[in-house]
Amino acid sequence: QTVVTQEPSFSVSPGGTVTLTCGLSSGLVSTSSYPSWYQQTPGQTPRTLVYSTSTRSSGVPDRFSGSILGNKAALTITGAQEDDESDYYCVVYMGSGIWVFGGGTKLTVL
Amino acid sequence: QLQLQESGPGLVKPSETLSLTCTVSGGSISSSSTYYWGWIRQPPGKGLEWIGSIYYSGVTYYNPSLKSRVTVSVDTSTNQFSLKLSSVTAADTAVYYCARIYVSGSYDWGQGTLVTVSS
């Protein structure tokens, strides 16, 4: 079974820019994979940030942006804030109605 | 505003069947073909795992690694959909979320319910 890969952890300074990525153990992530990104703080329900590669969900600040970089999906946070410290998950559509989540990236802002 | 609420036992014995229901309010479960109704779980301290989903028509899709044990069903008359996971073990202990899953990848999440598998 194809595995969706994410960096286990990342660190960014307040005000800095960070790009998290979402790839496949075999193959490439494209817009046809509808890669989407979710933010989750401990004990909370995930929040949809970006879906269908680059569409921001309602109410999501424009410092969050999604794209395809090479063969991966990417979530870029520009001007990181302390309350961006969270776990970030991507999900990829594999076809035939099946979605697969990545293992998540723990983002530290310090 | 759509709301999804999971319900079901918080404790299930090993080898038994986990059963959860998601009640949808603020919208009809059968109103559109642009989204599915699905289940996702998260073991304590771990990541998210997509379990399966269903169209209002009843067509289902399952995670291949769970397919032999999972059944997702929908009841349009009560605006609910359900999850059954058979032969559970401690590894099935998790927070279970129901969600509306747009084909574009946007998820509307329920608040989640913790199910513990223990004797």
CSV table of C-alpha atoms in Angstrom, one decimal:
chain,number,residue,atom,x,y,z
A,1,GLN,CA,0.0,0.0,0.0
A,2,THR,CA,1.3,3.5,-0.9
A,3,VAL,CA,2.4,5.5,2.1
A,4,VAL,CA,1.9,9.3,2.3
A,5,THR,CA,5.1,10.9,3.7
A,6,GLN,CA,5.5,14.0,5.7
A,7,GLU,CA,8.4,15.5,7.7
A,8,PRO,CA,7.9,14.2,11.3
A,9,SER,CA,8.9,17.6,12.7
A,10,PHE,CA,9.8,21.1,11.7
A,11,SER,CA,10.8,24.2,13.5
A,12,VAL,CA,10.3,27.9,12.5
A,13,SER,CA,11.0,31.2,14.1
A,14,PRO,CA,8.2,33.6,14.8
A,15,GLY,CA,7.7,35.7,11.6
A,16,GLY,CA,9.6,33.2,9.5
A,17,THR,CA,8.5,31.1,6.6
A,18,VAL,CA,8.2,27.3,6.5
A,19,THR,CA,7.2,24.8,3.9
A,20,LEU,CA,5.8,21.4,4.8
A,21,THR,CA,5.6,18.7,2.2
A,22,CYS,CA,3.4,15.7,1.4
A,23,GLY,CA,4.7,13.0,-0.9
A,24,LEU,CA,4.1,9.4,-1.8
A,25,SER,CA,6.3,6.4,-1.2
A,26,SER,CA,5.8,5.6,-4.9
A,27,GLY,CA,4.6,8.0,-7.5
A,28,LEU,CA,3.9,11.7,-7.4
A,29,VAL,CA,1.3,14.0,-5.8
A,30,SER,CA,-0.5,16.0,-8.4
A,31,THR,CA,-3.6,18.2,-8.4
A,32,SER,CA,-5.6,15.1,-9.4
A,33,SER,CA,-4.7,13.8,-5.9
A,34,TYR,CA,-6.7,16.7,-4.4
A,35,PRO,CA,-4.0,17.1,-1.6
A,36,SER,CA,-5.5,18.8,1.4
A,37,TRP,CA,-4.1,20.0,4.7
A,38,TYR,CA,-5.4,20.0,8.3
A,39,GLN,CA,-4.2,21.6,11.4
A,40,GLN,CA,-4.7,20.0,14.8
A,41,THR,CA,-3.7,21.2,18.3
A,42,PRO,CA,-3.6,18.7,21.1
A,43,GLY,CA,-7.0,17.5,22.2
A,44,GLN,CA,-8.8,19.4,19.4
A,45,THR,CA,-10.6,18.4,16.3
A,46,PRO,CA,-8.7,18.8,13.0
A,47,ARG,CA,-9.3,22.0,11.1
A,48,THR,CA,-9.3,22.1,7.4
A,49,LEU,CA,-6.8,24.7,6.2
A,50,VAL,CA,-6.3,24.0,2.5
A,51,TYR,CA,-8.1,21.6,0.1
A,52,SER,CA,-7.8,20.7,-3.5
A,53,THR,CA,-4.1,21.7,-3.5
A,54,SER,CA,-4.4,25.4,-3.0
A,55,THR,CA,-7.9,26.5,-2.0
A,56,ARG,CA,-8.0,28.0,1.5
A,57,SER,CA,-10.9,27.0,3.7
A,58,SER,CA,-13.2,29.7,4.9
A,59,GLY,CA,-11.6,31.8,7.7
A,60,VAL,CA,-8.1,30.6,7.1
A,61,PRO,CA,-5.5,33.4,7.1
A,62,ASP,CA,-3.7,34.0,3.8
A,63,ARG,CA,-0.4,33.3,5.4
A,64,PHE,CA,-1.3,29.6,4.8
A,65,SER,CA,-0.9,28.6,1.1
A,66,GLY,CA,-0.9,25.3,-0.7
A,67,SER,CA,0.9,24.3,-3.9
A,68,ILE,CA,2.6,21.5,-5.8
A,69,LEU,CA,6.4,21.6,-5.5
A,70,GLY,CA,8.0,19.1,-7.8
A,71,ASN,CA,6.4,15.7,-7.1
A,72,LYS,CA,4.9,16.7,-3.7
A,73,ALA,CA,2.2,18.8,-2.3
A,74,ALA,CA,3.3,21.7,-0.1
A,75,LEU,CA,1.9,23.9,2.7
A,76,THR,CA,3.7,27.1,3.2
A,77,ILE,CA,3.2,29.3,6.2
A,78,THR,CA,4.5,32.8,5.7
A,79,GLY,CA,5.0,35.0,8.8
A,80,ALA,CA,4.6,32.1,11.3
A,81,GLN,CA,2.9,33.0,14.6
A,82,GLU,CA,3.2,31.2,17.9
A,83,ASP,CA,-0.4,29.9,17.6
A,84,ASP,CA,0.6,28.1,14.4
A,85,GLU,CA,2.4,25.6,16.6
A,86,SER,CA,0.4,22.5,15.9
A,87,ASP,CA,0.3,19.2,14.1
A,88,TYR,CA,-0.3,19.4,10.4
A,89,TYR,CA,-1.7,16.5,8.4
A,90,CYS,CA,-2.1,16.1,4.6
A,91,VAL,CA,-4.5,13.7,2.9
A,92,VAL,CA,-4.2,12.5,-0.6
A,93,TYR,CA,-6.9,11.0,-2.9
A,94,MET,CA,-5.6,7.6,-4.2
A,95,GLY,CA,-8.5,7.0,-6.6
A,96,SER,CA,-11.4,4.5,-6.3
A,97,GLY,CA,-12.8,6.5,-3.4
A,98,ILE,CA,-9.8,6.0,-1.2
A,99,TRP,CA,-8.0,8.6,0.8
A,100,VAL,CA,-4.7,8.2,2.7
A,101,PHE,CA,-3.5,10.5,5.5
A,102,GLY,CA,0.2,11.4,6.0
A,103,GLY,CA,1.8,10.7,9.3
A,104,GLY,CA,1.7,14.4,10.3
A,105,THR,CA,4.3,17.1,10.9
A,106,LYS,CA,4.7,18.6,14.4
A,107,LEU,CA,5.5,22.2,13.9
A,108,THR,CA,7.3,24.1,16.6
A,109,VAL,CA,7.4,27.9,16.5
A,110,LEU,CA,10.3,29.3,18.6
B,1,GLN,CA,-24.4,25.2,9.7
B,2,LEU,CA,-23.8,21.5,9.3
B,3,GLN,CA,-23.1,19.6,12.5
B,4,LEU,CA,-21.9,16.0,12.9
B,5,GLN,CA,-22.1,14.2,16.2
B,6,GLU,CA,-20.7,10.8,16.9
B,7,SER,CA,-22.4,8.5,19.4
B,8,GLY,CA,-21.8,5.0,20.7
B,9,PRO,CA,-20.1,2.9,23.5
B,10,GLY,CA,-16.9,4.3,24.8
B,11,LEU,CA,-15.7,0.9,25.9
B,12,VAL,CA,-15.7,-2.3,23.7
B,13,LYS,CA,-14.3,-5.7,24.7
B,14,PRO,CA,-11.6,-7.4,22.6
B,15,SER,CA,-12.9,-9.5,19.7
B,16,GLU,CA,-16.3,-7.7,19.8
B,17,THR,CA,-17.7,-5.3,17.3
B,18,LEU,CA,-17.3,-1.5,17.7
B,19,SER,CA,-20.5,0.3,16.5
B,20,LEU,CA,-20.7,4.1,16.1
B,21,THR,CA,-23.4,6.4,14.7
B,22,CYS,CA,-23.0,9.8,13.3
B,23,THR,CA,-26.0,12.1,13.4
B,24,VAL,CA,-26.0,14.9,10.8
B,25,SER,CA,-27.9,18.1,11.5
B,26,GLY,CA,-28.2,21.3,9.6
B,27,GLY,CA,-28.3,19.5,6.3
B,28,SER,CA,-29.6,16.4,4.5
B,29,ILE,CA,-27.4,13.4,4.2
B,30,SER,CA,-28.8,12.8,0.7
B,31,SER,CA,-28.7,16.2,-0.7
B,32,SER,CA,-25.6,16.0,-2.9
B,33,SER,CA,-23.2,13.8,-4.8
B,34,THR,CA,-20.3,16.2,-4.3
B,35,TYR,CA,-19.4,14.7,-1.0
B,36,TYR,CA,-19.2,11.4,0.9
B,37,TRP,CA,-19.8,10.6,4.6
B,38,GLY,CA,-16.8,9.1,6.2
B,39,TRP,CA,-15.0,7.9,9.3
B,40,ILE,CA,-11.4,8.7,10.4
B,41,ARG,CA,-9.7,7.6,13.5
B,42,GLN,CA,-6.7,8.7,15.6
B,43,PRO,CA,-5.1,6.4,18.2
B,44,PRO,CA,-3.8,8.2,21.3
B,45,GLY,CA,-0.7,10.2,20.5
B,46,LYS,CA,-0.7,9.1,16.8
B,47,GLY,CA,-1.8,10.3,13.4
B,48,LEU,CA,-5.0,10.3,11.5
B,49,GLU,CA,-6.2,7.2,9.6
B,50,TRP,CA,-9.0,7.2,7.0
B,51,ILE,CA,-11.3,4.3,7.6
B,52,GLY,CA,-13.9,4.5,5.0
B,53,SER,CA,-16.8,6.4,3.4
B,54,ILE,CA,-20.1,6.1,1.8
B,55,TYR,CA,-22.2,8.0,-0.7
B,56,TYR,CA,-25.8,8.7,0.1
B,57,SER,CA,-26.6,6.1,-2.5
B,58,GLY,CA,-25.0,3.5,-0.4
B,59,VAL,CA,-21.8,3.0,-2.4
B,60,THR,CA,-18.9,2.4,0.0
B,61,TYR,CA,-15.2,2.7,0.0
B,62,TYR,CA,-12.8,1.2,2.6
B,63,ASN,CA,-9.2,1.5,3.7
B,64,PRO,CA,-7.7,-1.7,2.2
B,65,SER,CA,-6.0,-2.5,5.5
B,66,LEU,CA,-9.3,-2.5,7.4
B,67,LYS,CA,-11.6,-3.6,4.6
B,68,SER,CA,-12.2,-7.1,6.0
B,69,ARG,CA,-13.5,-5.8,9.3
B,70,VAL,CA,-15.3,-2.5,8.4
B,71,THR,CA,-18.9,-1.8,7.4
B,72,VAL,CA,-20.1,1.8,6.8
B,73,SER,CA,-23.8,2.2,6.2
B,74,VAL,CA,-26.2,5.1,5.8
B,75,ASP,CA,-29.8,5.7,6.9
B,76,THR,CA,-31.3,8.6,5.0
B,77,SER,CA,-34.5,8.4,6.9
B,78,THR,CA,-32.8,9.3,10.2
B,79,ASN,CA,-30.0,11.4,8.6
B,80,GLN,CA,-27.4,9.2,10.1
B,81,PHE,CA,-24.6,7.0,9.0
B,82,SER,CA,-22.8,4.3,10.9
B,83,LEU,CA,-19.5,2.5,11.4
B,84,LYS,CA,-19.1,-1.1,12.4
B,85,LEU,CA,-15.6,-2.5,13.1
B,86,SER,CA,-15.5,-6.2,13.9
B,87,SER,CA,-13.0,-8.3,15.9
B,88,VAL,CA,-11.4,-5.3,17.6
B,89,THR,CA,-8.2,-5.4,19.5
B,90,ALA,CA,-6.4,-2.8,21.7
B,91,ALA,CA,-4.9,-1.4,18.5
B,92,ASP,CA,-8.3,-0.2,17.6
B,93,THR,CA,-8.4,2.1,20.6
B,94,ALA,CA,-8.7,5.6,19.1
B,95,VAL,CA,-10.7,8.8,18.8
B,96,TYR,CA,-13.2,8.1,16.0
B,97,TYR,CA,-14.3,11.1,13.9
B,98,CYS,CA,-17.2,11.2,11.5
B,99,ALA,CA,-16.9,13.7,8.6
B,100,ARG,CA,-18.5,15.1,5.5
B,101,ILE,CA,-15.8,14.6,2.9
B,102,TYR,CA,-16.0,16.7,-0.3
B,103,VAL,CA,-14.6,15.2,-3.4
B,104,SER,CA,-12.2,18.2,-3.4
B,105,GLY,CA,-10.7,17.1,-0.1
B,106,SER,CA,-12.4,19.5,2.2
B,107,TYR,CA,-13.5,17.7,5.4
B,108,ASP,CA,-16.2,18.9,7.9
B,109,TRP,CA,-15.4,17.1,11.1
B,110,GLY,CA,-17.4,15.9,14.0
B,111,GLN,CA,-16.0,16.5,17.4
B,112,GLY,CA,-14.8,12.9,17.8
B,113,THR,CA,-15.5,10.2,20.3
B,114,LEU,CA,-12.9,8.1,22.2
B,115,VAL,CA,-13.4,4.3,22.0
B,116,THR,CA,-11.3,2.1,24.2
B,117,VAL,CA,-10.9,-1.6,23.6
B,118,SER,CA,-10.3,-3.3,26.9
B,119,SER,CA,-11.7,-6.2,28.8
